[in-house]
PDB file of C-alpha atoms in Angstrom:
ATOM      1  CA  UNK A 256      50.551 -42.327 -24.450  1.00  0.00           C
ATOM      2  CA  UNK A 257      48.932 -45.273 -26.012  1.00  0.00           C
ATOM      3  CA  UNK A 258      48.584 -45.221 -29.410  1.00  0.00           C
ATOM      4  CA  UNK A 259      47.475 -48.285 -31.836  1.00  0.00           C
ATOM      5  CA  UNK A 260      50.844 -49.027 -32.819  1.00  0.00           C
ATOM      6  CA  UNK A 261      52.408 -49.385 -29.312  1.00  0.00           C
ATOM      7  CA  UNK A 262      53.643 -46.939 -26.197  1.00  0.00           C
ATOM      8  CA  UNK A 263      54.694 -42.655 -27.884  1.00  0.00           C
ATOM      9  CA  UNK A 264      55.656 -40.668 -25.579  1.00  0.00           C
ATOM     10  CA  UNK A 265      56.494 -36.844 -25.924  1.00  0.00           C
ATOM     11  CA  UNK A 266      57.968 -34.093 -23.577  1.00  0.00           C
ATOM     12  CA  UNK A 267      56.165 -31.808 -22.423  1.00  0.00           C
ATOM     13  CA  UNK A 268      58.165 -28.383 -23.361  1.00  0.00           C
ATOM     14  CA  UNK A 269      56.524 -29.964 -27.307  1.00  0.00           C
ATOM     15  CA  UNK A 270      52.577 -30.794 -26.316  1.00  0.00           C
ATOM     16  CA  UNK A 271      50.573 -27.074 -26.493  1.00  0.00           C
ATOM     17  CA  UNK A 272      47.089 -28.802 -26.437  1.00  0.00           C
ATOM     18  CA  UNK A 273      45.656 -32.283 -25.889  1.00  0.00           C
ATOM     19  CA  UNK A 274      42.892 -33.807 -24.424  1.00  0.00           C
ATOM     20  CA  UNK A 275      41.324 -38.104 -23.397  1.00  0.00           C
ATOM     21  CA  UNK A 276      40.465 -39.724 -26.555  1.00  0.00           C
ATOM     22  CA  UNK A 277      37.503 -41.121 -25.749  1.00  0.00           C
ATOM     23  CA  UNK A 278      37.523 -45.340 -25.860  1.00  0.00           C
ATOM     24  CA  UNK A 279      36.356 -47.004 -29.277  1.00  0.00           C
ATOM     25  CA  UNK A 280      33.042 -47.816 -29.403  1.00  0.00           C
ATOM     26  CA  UNK A 281      32.098 -51.463 -28.736  1.00  0.00           C
ATOM     27  CA  UNK A 282      30.731 -53.807 -30.878  1.00  0.00           C
ATOM     28  CA  UNK A 283      27.594 -54.700 -32.354  1.00  0.00           C
ATOM     29  CA  UNK A 284      25.601 -57.667 -31.704  1.00  0.00           C
ATOM     30  CA  UNK A 285      26.653 -57.701 -35.928  1.00  0.00           C
ATOM     31  CA  UNK A 286      30.095 -56.625 -35.877  1.00  0.00           C
ATOM     32  CA  UNK A 287      30.352 -59.270 -33.121  1.00  0.00           C
ATOM     33  CA  UNK A 288      29.463 -62.800 -35.026  1.00  0.00           C
ATOM     34  CA  UNK A 289      31.276 -61.504 -38.917  1.00  0.00           C
ATOM     35  CA  UNK A 290      34.601 -60.445 -35.605  1.00  0.00           C
ATOM     36  CA  UNK A 291      34.209 -63.904 -34.596  1.00  0.00           C
ATOM     37  CA  UNK A 292      33.798 -65.461 -38.632  1.00  0.00           C
ATOM     38  CA  UNK A 293      36.367 -64.187 -38.882  1.00  0.00           C
ATOM     39  CA  UNK A 294      38.861 -66.159 -36.718  1.00  0.00           C
ATOM     40  CA  UNK A 295      37.408 -69.331 -38.412  1.00  0.00           C
ATOM     41  CA  UNK A 296      38.001 -68.597 -41.939  1.00  0.00           C
ATOM     42  CA  UNK A 297      42.334 -67.378 -41.310  1.00  0.00           C
ATOM     43  CA  UNK A 298      43.739 -65.773 -43.957  1.00  0.00           C
ATOM     44  CA  UNK A 299      47.479 -65.836 -45.302  1.00  0.00           C
ATOM     45  CA  UNK A 300      48.181 -62.309 -46.040  1.00  0.00           C
ATOM     46  CA  UNK A 301      46.356 -60.230 -42.712  1.00  0.00           C
ATOM     47  CA  UNK A 302      46.118 -55.838 -42.099  1.00  0.00           C
ATOM     48  CA  UNK A 303      44.441 -54.231 -39.614  1.00  0.00           C
ATOM     49  CA  UNK A 304      43.227 -50.726 -41.213  1.00  0.00           C
ATOM     50  CA  UNK A 305      40.943 -49.725 -37.703  1.00  0.00           C
ATOM     51  CA  UNK A 306      38.756 -52.160 -36.677  1.00  0.00           C
ATOM     52  CA  UNK A 307      38.481 -52.990 -40.622  1.00  0.00           C
ATOM     53  CA  UNK A 308      40.847 -56.312 -41.284  1.00  0.00           C
ATOM     54  CA  UNK A 309      42.063 -56.645 -44.615  1.00  0.00           C
ATOM     55  CA  UNK A 310      42.722 -60.515 -45.702  1.00  0.00           C
ATOM     56  CA  UNK A 311      44.545 -62.532 -48.843  1.00  0.00           C
ATOM     57  CA  UNK A 312      44.788 -65.046 -49.496  1.00  0.00           C
ATOM     58  CA  UNK A 313      45.024 -66.093 -53.332  1.00  0.00           C
ATOM     59  CA  UNK A 314      42.247 -65.154 -54.427  1.00  0.00           C
ATOM     60  CA  UNK A 315      40.661 -68.009 -53.083  1.00  0.00           C
ATOM     61  CA  UNK A 316      37.182 -67.645 -51.331  1.00  0.00           C
ATOM     62  CA  UNK A 317      35.027 -63.910 -51.111  1.00  0.00           C
ATOM     63  CA  UNK A 318      36.577 -64.052 -47.120  1.00  0.00           C
ATOM     64  CA  UNK A 319      40.062 -64.161 -47.465  1.00  0.00           C
ATOM     65  CA  UNK A 320      40.248 -61.891 -49.657  1.00  0.00           C
ATOM     66  CA  UNK A 321      38.579 -58.929 -49.043  1.00  0.00           C
ATOM     67  CA  UNK A 322      38.013 -56.363 -46.425  1.00  0.00           C
ATOM     68  CA  UNK A 323      35.494 -56.947 -43.789  1.00  0.00           C
ATOM     69  CA  UNK A 324      33.910 -53.415 -42.671  1.00  0.00           C
ATOM     70  CA  UNK A 325      32.917 -53.915 -38.844  1.00  0.00           C
ATOM     71  CA  UNK A 326      33.653 -50.960 -36.343  1.00  0.00           C
ATOM     72  CA  UNK A 327      35.492 -47.510 -37.496  1.00  0.00           C
ATOM     73  CA  UNK A 328      38.698 -47.556 -40.075  1.00  0.00           C
ATOM     74  CA  UNK A 329      39.238 -44.602 -38.256  1.00  0.00           C
ATOM     75  CA  UNK A 330      39.384 -42.252 -42.162  1.00  0.00           C
ATOM     76  CA  UNK A 331      37.233 -40.897 -43.833  1.00  0.00           C
ATOM     77  CA  UNK A 332      35.635 -42.995 -46.178  1.00  0.00           C
ATOM     78  CA  UNK A 333      36.429 -42.068 -48.901  1.00  0.00           C
ATOM     79  CA  UNK A 334      40.038 -42.758 -48.305  1.00  0.00           C
ATOM     80  CA  UNK A 335      39.400 -45.560 -47.003  1.00  0.00           C
ATOM     81  CA  UNK A 336      38.153 -47.289 -50.229  1.00  0.00           C
ATOM     82  CA  UNK A 337      41.450 -45.799 -51.501  1.00  0.00           C
ATOM     83  CA  UNK A 338      43.446 -48.002 -49.570  1.00  0.00           C
ATOM     84  CA  UNK A 339      41.609 -51.215 -49.675  1.00  0.00           C
ATOM     85  CA  UNK A 340      41.991 -50.508 -53.472  1.00  0.00           C
ATOM     86  CA  UNK A 341      45.768 -49.717 -53.057  1.00  0.00           C
ATOM     87  CA  UNK A 342      46.433 -52.595 -50.952  1.00  0.00           C
ATOM     88  CA  UNK A 343      44.930 -55.160 -53.121  1.00  0.00           C
ATOM     89  CA  UNK A 344      46.100 -53.531 -56.363  1.00  0.00           C
ATOM     90  CA  UNK A 345      49.736 -54.782 -54.779  1.00  0.00           C
ATOM     91  CA  UNK A 346      49.163 -58.136 -54.561  1.00  0.00           C
ATOM     92  CA  UNK A 347      47.148 -58.895 -57.463  1.00  0.00           C
ATOM     93  CA  UNK A 348      44.206 -59.404 -56.375  1.00  0.00           C
ATOM     94  CA  UNK A 349      41.174 -57.388 -58.063  1.00  0.00           C
ATOM     95  CA  UNK A 350      39.613 -54.976 -54.587  1.00  0.00           C
ATOM     96  CA  UNK A 351      36.445 -56.520 -52.206  1.00  0.00           C
ATOM     97  CA  UNK A 352      35.059 -56.041 -48.814  1.00  0.00           C
ATOM     98  CA  UNK A 353      32.230 -57.522 -47.243  1.00  0.00           C
ATOM     99  CA  UNK A 354      29.862 -55.236 -45.570  1.00  0.00           C
ATOM    100  CA  UNK A 355      27.136 -56.232 -42.835  1.00  0.00           C
ATOM    101  CA  UNK A 356      24.586 -54.347 -45.138  1.00  0.00           C
ATOM    102  CA  UNK A 357      22.382 -52.523 -43.084  1.00  0.00           C
ATOM    103  CA  UNK A 358      24.364 -51.838 -40.610  1.00  0.00           C
ATOM    104  CA  UNK A 359      27.060 -50.211 -43.298  1.00  0.00           C
ATOM    105  CA  UNK A 360      24.206 -49.475 -46.087  1.00  0.00           C
ATOM    106  CA  UNK A 361      25.833 -45.843 -46.793  1.00  0.00           C
ATOM    107  CA  UNK A 362      29.375 -47.515 -47.916  1.00  0.00           C
ATOM    108  CA  UNK A 363      27.523 -50.220 -49.521  1.00  0.00           C
ATOM    109  CA  UNK A 364      25.569 -47.379 -52.103  1.00  0.00           C
ATOM    110  CA  UNK A 365      29.103 -45.743 -52.059  1.00  0.00           C
ATOM    111  CA  UNK A 366      30.711 -48.910 -54.219  1.00  0.00           C
ATOM    112  CA  UNK A 367      27.488 -49.036 -56.174  1.00  0.00           C
ATOM    113  CA  UNK A 368      28.385 -45.677 -56.833  1.00  0.00           C
ATOM    114  CA  UNK A 369      32.343 -45.917 -57.257  1.00  0.00           C
ATOM    115  CA  UNK A 370      31.037 -49.239 -59.689  1.00  0.00           C
ATOM    116  CA  UNK A 371      32.293 -51.722 -57.412  1.00  0.00           C
ATOM    117  CA  UNK A 372      30.430 -55.118 -58.929  1.00  0.00           C
ATOM    118  CA  UNK A 373      27.662 -57.414 -55.650  1.00  0.00           C
ATOM    119  CA  UNK A 374      27.972 -60.667 -55.509  1.00  0.00           C
ATOM    120  CA  UNK A 375      25.089 -63.360 -54.380  1.00  0.00           C
ATOM    121  CA  UNK A 376      23.847 -62.159 -50.578  1.00  0.00           C
ATOM    122  CA  UNK A 377      24.895 -64.047 -47.856  1.00  0.00           C
ATOM    123  CA  UNK A 378      22.927 -64.745 -45.161  1.00  0.00           C
ATOM    124  CA  UNK A 379      25.116 -64.793 -41.810  1.00  0.00           C
ATOM    125  CA  UNK A 380      22.132 -67.646 -39.805  1.00  0.00           C
ATOM    126  CA  UNK A 381      22.814 -68.243 -35.875  1.00  0.00           C
ATOM    127  CA  UNK A 382      21.771 -70.572 -33.861  1.00  0.00           C
ATOM    128  CA  UNK A 383      22.535 -72.221 -29.323  1.00  0.00           C
ATOM    129  CA  UNK A 384      23.854 -75.754 -29.237  1.00  0.00           C
ATOM    130  CA  UNK A 385      21.359 -76.008 -26.903  1.00  0.00           C
ATOM    131  CA  UNK A 386      17.977 -75.577 -29.159  1.00  0.00           C
ATOM    132  CA  UNK A 387      19.751 -77.722 -32.452  1.00  0.00           C
ATOM    133  CA  UNK A 388      16.852 -80.375 -33.702  1.00  0.00           C
ATOM    134  CA  UNK A 389      19.217 -83.049 -34.986  1.00  0.00           C
ATOM    135  CA  UNK A 390      19.995 -86.716 -35.017  1.00  0.00           C
ATOM    136  CA  UNK A 391      22.337 -88.848 -34.054  1.00  0.00           C
ATOM    137  CA  UNK A 392      25.498 -88.115 -35.620  1.00  0.00           C
ATOM    138  CA  UNK A 393      25.844 -92.013 -36.076  1.00  0.00           C
ATOM    139  CA  UNK A 394      28.101 -93.325 -38.694  1.00  0.00           C
ATOM    140  CA  UNK A 395      30.289 -89.739 -38.838  1.00  0.00           C
ATOM    141  CA  UNK A 396      33.562 -89.472 -37.920  1.00  0.00           C
ATOM    142  CA  UNK A 397      36.032 -86.559 -37.183  1.00  0.00           C
ATOM    143  CA  UNK A 398      39.513 -85.368 -37.760  1.00  0.00           C
ATOM    144  CA  UNK A 399      42.001 -82.985 -36.754  1.00  0.00           C
ATOM    145  CA  UNK A 400      43.003 -82.887 -40.552  1.00  0.00           C
ATOM    146  CA  UNK A 401      40.956 -82.938 -43.559  1.00  0.00           C
ATOM    147  CA  UNK A 402      42.272 -86.182 -45.299  1.00  0.00           C
ATOM    148  CA  UNK A 403      43.018 -86.370 -49.491  1.00  0.00           C
ATOM    149  CA  UNK A 404      39.378 -88.629 -49.993  1.00  0.00           C
ATOM    150  CA  UNK A 405      37.646 -84.932 -47.694  1.00  0.00           C
ATOM    151  CA  UNK A 406      39.525 -82.541 -49.845  1.00  0.00           C
ATOM    152  CA  UNK A 407      38.649 -84.636 -53.687  1.00  0.00           C
ATOM    153  CA  UNK A 408      35.135 -84.053 -52.539  1.00  0.00           C
ATOM    154  CA  UNK A 409      35.271 -80.246 -51.329  1.00  0.00           C
ATOM    155  CA  UNK A 410      37.026 -79.307 -54.806  1.00  0.00           C
ATOM    156  CA  UNK A 411      34.678 -81.915 -56.372  1.00  0.00           C
ATOM    157  CA  UNK A 412      31.449 -79.550 -55.244  1.00  0.00           C
ATOM    158  CA  UNK A 413      33.050 -75.951 -54.994  1.00  0.00           C
ATOM    159  CA  UNK A 414      36.287 -76.100 -57.548  1.00  0.00           C
ATOM    160  CA  UNK A 415      39.737 -76.611 -57.240  1.00  0.00           C
ATOM    161  CA  UNK A 416      41.935 -75.956 -54.315  1.00  0.00           C
ATOM    162  CA  UNK A 417      44.749 -73.972 -53.993  1.00  0.00           C
ATOM    163  CA  UNK A 418      47.540 -74.656 -51.701  1.00  0.00           C
ATOM    164  CA  UNK A 419      46.647 -71.727 -49.136  1.00  0.00           C
ATOM    165  CA  UNK A 420      43.681 -73.230 -48.822  1.00  0.00           C
ATOM    166  CA  UNK A 421      45.276 -75.486 -46.712  1.00  0.00           C
ATOM    167  CA  UNK A 422      45.583 -72.789 -44.509  1.00  0.00           C
ATOM    168  CA  UNK A 423      42.739 -71.330 -43.858  1.00  0.00           C
ATOM    169  CA  UNK A 424      41.241 -74.275 -44.146  1.00  0.00           C
ATOM    170  CA  UNK A 425      43.364 -76.359 -41.243  1.00  0.00           C
ATOM    171  CA  UNK A 426      44.571 -72.467 -39.755  1.00  0.00           C
ATOM    172  CA  UNK A 427      43.169 -72.486 -36.300  1.00  0.00           C
ATOM    173  CA  UNK A 428      44.038 -74.229 -33.153  1.00  0.00           C
ATOM    174  CA  UNK A 429      40.284 -75.557 -32.408  1.00  0.00           C
ATOM    175  CA  UNK A 430      38.852 -78.313 -36.822  1.00  0.00           C
ATOM    176  CA  UNK A 431      38.167 -80.731 -36.748  1.00  0.00           C
ATOM    177  CA  UNK A 432      36.616 -81.759 -40.089  1.00  0.00           C
ATOM    178  CA  UNK A 433      33.801 -84.705 -40.632  1.00  0.00           C
ATOM    179  CA  UNK A 434      33.154 -87.450 -42.935  1.00  0.00           C
ATOM    180  CA  UNK A 435      29.881 -89.451 -43.255  1.00  0.00           C
ATOM    181  CA  UNK A 436      31.205 -93.422 -45.684  1.00  0.00           C
ATOM    182  CA  UNK A 437      28.119 -95.770 -47.495  1.00  0.00           C
ATOM    183  CA  UNK A 438      28.351 -99.060 -46.694  1.00  0.00           C
ATOM    184  CA  UNK A 439      30.842 -99.991 -49.747  1.00  0.00           C
ATOM    185  CA  UNK A 440      33.989 -97.087 -47.957  1.00  0.00           C
ATOM    186  CA  UNK A 441      33.077 -94.145 -50.180  1.00  0.00           C
ATOM    187  CA  UNK A 442      32.730 -90.790 -48.420  1.00  0.00           C
ATOM    188  CA  UNK A 443      29.296 -88.820 -49.469  1.00  0.00           C
ATOM    189  CA  UNK A 444      29.241 -85.995 -47.378  1.00  0.00           C
ATOM    190  CA  UNK A 445      31.465 -83.629 -45.776  1.00  0.00           C
ATOM    191  CA  UNK A 446      31.360 -81.142 -43.349  1.00  0.00           C
ATOM    192  CA  UNK A 447      34.199 -78.895 -41.174  1.00  0.00           C
ATOM    193  CA  UNK A 448      33.522 -77.212 -37.985  1.00  0.00           C
ATOM    194  CA  UNK A 449      36.308 -74.005 -35.564  1.00  0.00           C
ATOM    195  CA  UNK A 450      35.903 -72.815 -32.187  1.00  0.00           C
ATOM    196  CA  UNK A 451      37.947 -70.204 -33.112  1.00  0.00           C
ATOM    197  CA  UNK A 452      36.715 -67.429 -31.452  1.00  0.00           C
ATOM    198  CA  UNK A 453      38.554 -66.520 -28.396  1.00  0.00           C
ATOM    199  CA  UNK A 454      35.665 -66.818 -26.100  1.00  0.00           C
ATOM    200  CA  UNK A 455      35.151 -70.052 -27.949  1.00  0.00           C
ATOM    201  CA  UNK A 456      31.881 -69.109 -28.555  1.00  0.00           C
ATOM    202  CA  UNK A 457      31.219 -70.309 -31.697  1.00  0.00           C
ATOM    203  CA  UNK A 458      31.317 -73.259 -33.639  1.00  0.00           C
ATOM    204  CA  UNK A 459      31.838 -72.272 -37.405  1.00  0.00           C
ATOM    205  CA  UNK A 460      29.624 -74.970 -39.700  1.00  0.00           C
ATOM    206  CA  UNK A 461      31.282 -74.745 -43.689  1.00  0.00           C
ATOM    207  CA  UNK A 462      31.714 -76.935 -46.376  1.00  0.00           C
ATOM    208  CA  UNK A 463      28.677 -79.016 -45.527  1.00  0.00           C
ATOM    209  CA  UNK A 464      27.307 -80.625 -48.503  1.00  0.00           C
ATOM    210  CA  UNK A 465      26.854 -84.063 -49.737  1.00  0.00           C
ATOM    211  CA  UNK A 466      26.881 -86.158 -52.681  1.00  0.00           C
ATOM    212  CA  UNK A 467      23.654 -85.190 -54.927  1.00  0.00           C
ATOM    213  CA  UNK A 468      22.946 -88.911 -54.851  1.00  0.00           C
ATOM    214  CA  UNK A 469      22.641 -89.909 -51.442  1.00  0.00           C
ATOM    215  CA  UNK A 470      21.127 -86.382 -50.277  1.00  0.00           C
ATOM    216  CA  UNK A 471      17.703 -85.980 -48.828  1.00  0.00           C
ATOM    217  CA  UNK A 472      18.432 -88.665 -45.973  1.00  0.00           C
ATOM    218  CA  UNK A 473      19.415 -86.158 -43.215  1.00  0.00           C
ATOM    219  CA  UNK A 474      23.423 -86.647 -44.189  1.00  0.00           C
ATOM    220  CA  UNK A 475      24.101 -83.146 -43.160  1.00  0.00           C
ATOM    221  CA  UNK A 476      22.272 -82.948 -39.916  1.00  0.00           C
ATOM    222  CA  UNK A 477      23.760 -85.942 -38.670  1.00  0.00           C
ATOM    223  CA  UNK A 478      27.525 -84.632 -39.781  1.00  0.00           C
ATOM    224  CA  UNK A 479      26.127 -81.455 -37.375  1.00  0.00           C
ATOM    225  CA  UNK A 480      25.633 -83.207 -34.868  1.00  0.00           C
ATOM    226  CA  UNK A 481      28.650 -84.784 -34.694  1.00  0.00           C
ATOM    227  CA  UNK A 482      30.166 -81.604 -34.688  1.00  0.00           C
ATOM    228  CA  UNK A 483      27.888 -79.907 -32.614  1.00  0.00           C
ATOM    229  CA  UNK A 484      28.937 -82.364 -29.908  1.00  0.00           C
ATOM    230  CA  UNK A 485      32.609 -82.031 -30.360  1.00  0.00           C
ATOM    231  CA  UNK A 486      32.102 -78.577 -29.975  1.00  0.00           C
ATOM    232  CA  UNK A 487      30.308 -79.035 -26.610  1.00  0.00           C
ATOM    233  CA  UNK A 488      32.959 -80.423 -24.831  1.00  0.00           C
ATOM    234  CA  UNK A 489      35.269 -77.286 -25.789  1.00  0.00           C
ATOM    235  CA  UNK A 490      32.667 -74.462 -23.463  1.00  0.00           C
ATOM    236  CA  UNK A 491      30.711 -73.723 -27.189  1.00  0.00           C
ATOM    237  CA  UNK A 492      27.549 -71.996 -27.120  1.00  0.00           C
ATOM    238  CA  UNK A 493      25.989 -70.790 -30.669  1.00  0.00           C
ATOM    239  CA  UNK A 494      26.511 -72.308 -33.688  1.00  0.00           C
ATOM    240  CA  UNK A 495      26.783 -69.081 -37.224  1.00  0.00           C
ATOM    241  CA  UNK A 496      27.601 -70.232 -41.012  1.00  0.00           C
ATOM    242  CA  UNK A 497      26.770 -68.686 -43.701  1.00  0.00           C
ATOM    243  CA  UNK A 498      24.799 -69.122 -46.500  1.00  0.00           C
ATOM    244  CA  UNK A 499      23.915 -67.599 -50.055  1.00  0.00           C
ATOM    245  CA  UNK A 500      20.562 -66.241 -49.483  1.00  0.00           C
ATOM    246  CA  UNK A 501      19.739 -67.639 -53.444  1.00  0.00           C
ATOM    247  CA  UNK A 502      20.437 -71.007 -51.703  1.00  0.00           C
ATOM    248  CA  UNK A 503      16.943 -71.438 -51.249  1.00  0.00           C
ATOM    249  CA  UNK A 504      16.530 -75.582 -49.991  1.00  0.00           C
ATOM    250  CA  UNK A 505      19.017 -74.907 -47.907  1.00  0.00           C
ATOM    251  CA  UNK A 506      18.503 -71.773 -45.717  1.00  0.00           C
ATOM    252  CA  UNK A 507      15.217 -73.630 -45.569  1.00  0.00           C
ATOM    253  CA  UNK A 508      17.175 -76.850 -44.245  1.00  0.00           C
ATOM    254  CA  UNK A 509      19.228 -74.895 -41.432  1.00  0.00           C
ATOM    255  CA  UNK A 510      15.868 -73.508 -40.823  1.00  0.00           C
ATOM    256  CA  UNK A 511      14.349 -76.572 -39.787  1.00  0.00           C
ATOM    257  CA  UNK A 512      17.482 -77.598 -37.532  1.00  0.00           C
ATOM    258  CA  UNK A 513      16.674 -74.187 -35.381  1.00  0.00           C
ATOM    259  CA  UNK A 514      19.416 -71.713 -37.162  1.00  0.00           C
ATOM    260  CA  UNK A 515      17.451 -68.316 -37.935  1.00  0.00           C
ATOM    261  CA  UNK A 516      18.801 -65.263 -40.113  1.00  0.00           C
ATOM    262  CA  UNK A 517      20.937 -62.841 -37.653  1.00  0.00           C
ATOM    263  CA  UNK A 518      22.087 -60.341 -40.541  1.00  0.00           C
ATOM    264  CA  UNK A 519      22.822 -60.723 -44.180  1.00  0.00           C
ATOM    265  CA  UNK A 520      26.259 -59.250 -45.838  1.00  0.00           C
ATOM    266  CA  UNK A 521      27.091 -57.104 -49.145  1.00  0.00           C
ATOM    267  CA  UNK A 522      30.038 -59.512 -50.316  1.00  0.00           C
ATOM    268  CA  UNK A 523      31.961 -56.510 -53.124  1.00  0.00           C
ATOM    269  CA  UNK A 524      34.198 -56.647 -56.077  1.00  0.00           C
ATOM    270  CA  UNK A 525      36.350 -53.643 -57.595  1.00  0.00           C
ATOM    271  CA  UNK A 526      37.094 -55.604 -61.107  1.00  0.00           C
ATOM    272  CA  UNK A 527      39.382 -54.058 -64.094  1.00  0.00           C
ATOM    273  CA  UNK A 528      37.747 -52.370 -66.739  1.00  0.00           C
TER     274      UNK A 528
END
């Protein structure tokens, strides 16, 4: 028999009843994008609970330290939640889940009843690369690894970066770090792009940031344009990004560029009493 853990041999003399197990259902488009995005943000430690991905990265970012809810956990919901809680507590981390809604709204509602805290809703936006409205990527440089200056700039906007962060940022085969410098050579805009899903379809964009005094000058668009040009050379055809729903200026910018909302997900954590 083909089991999830590999081939298993059972003597015919011990078989009393058997039936064919149907194939697992295919992912919905929402689940497929979440699965692709998980490849672009690789956690330090991962485990599987059915189709769910359990991820731990020393507490750095919700994406790197939460169970991604897609497909089936192969357990009743209550048992699956208990498993997640135990798995994260064994690692000294607060149990956390990232839940596409309304696809898994019942699970999200159950976590509310169990006292899990809700973080701001995240919007997943997508676009065909060919449809994006972008300027020429003038003055943007791309590197296969982040410079010390790039890391310092991101740290200044997002908070300190632990050692585990570098593994997340660089732990994919195809990744580029975009930089734009002013006339004095000072780094003013950054972004990260990767093509990490097995099919090579998706450009994942993240950590798009511009110094406050240089905003509204098109620098974010130029860094995105440079990463799009790079991804096209790899054969990618689509892009995704994740942004907090409450960050209205960023959502409006990405909408102007041609991104549309594909779905949202709920970020949940069970904090210690």
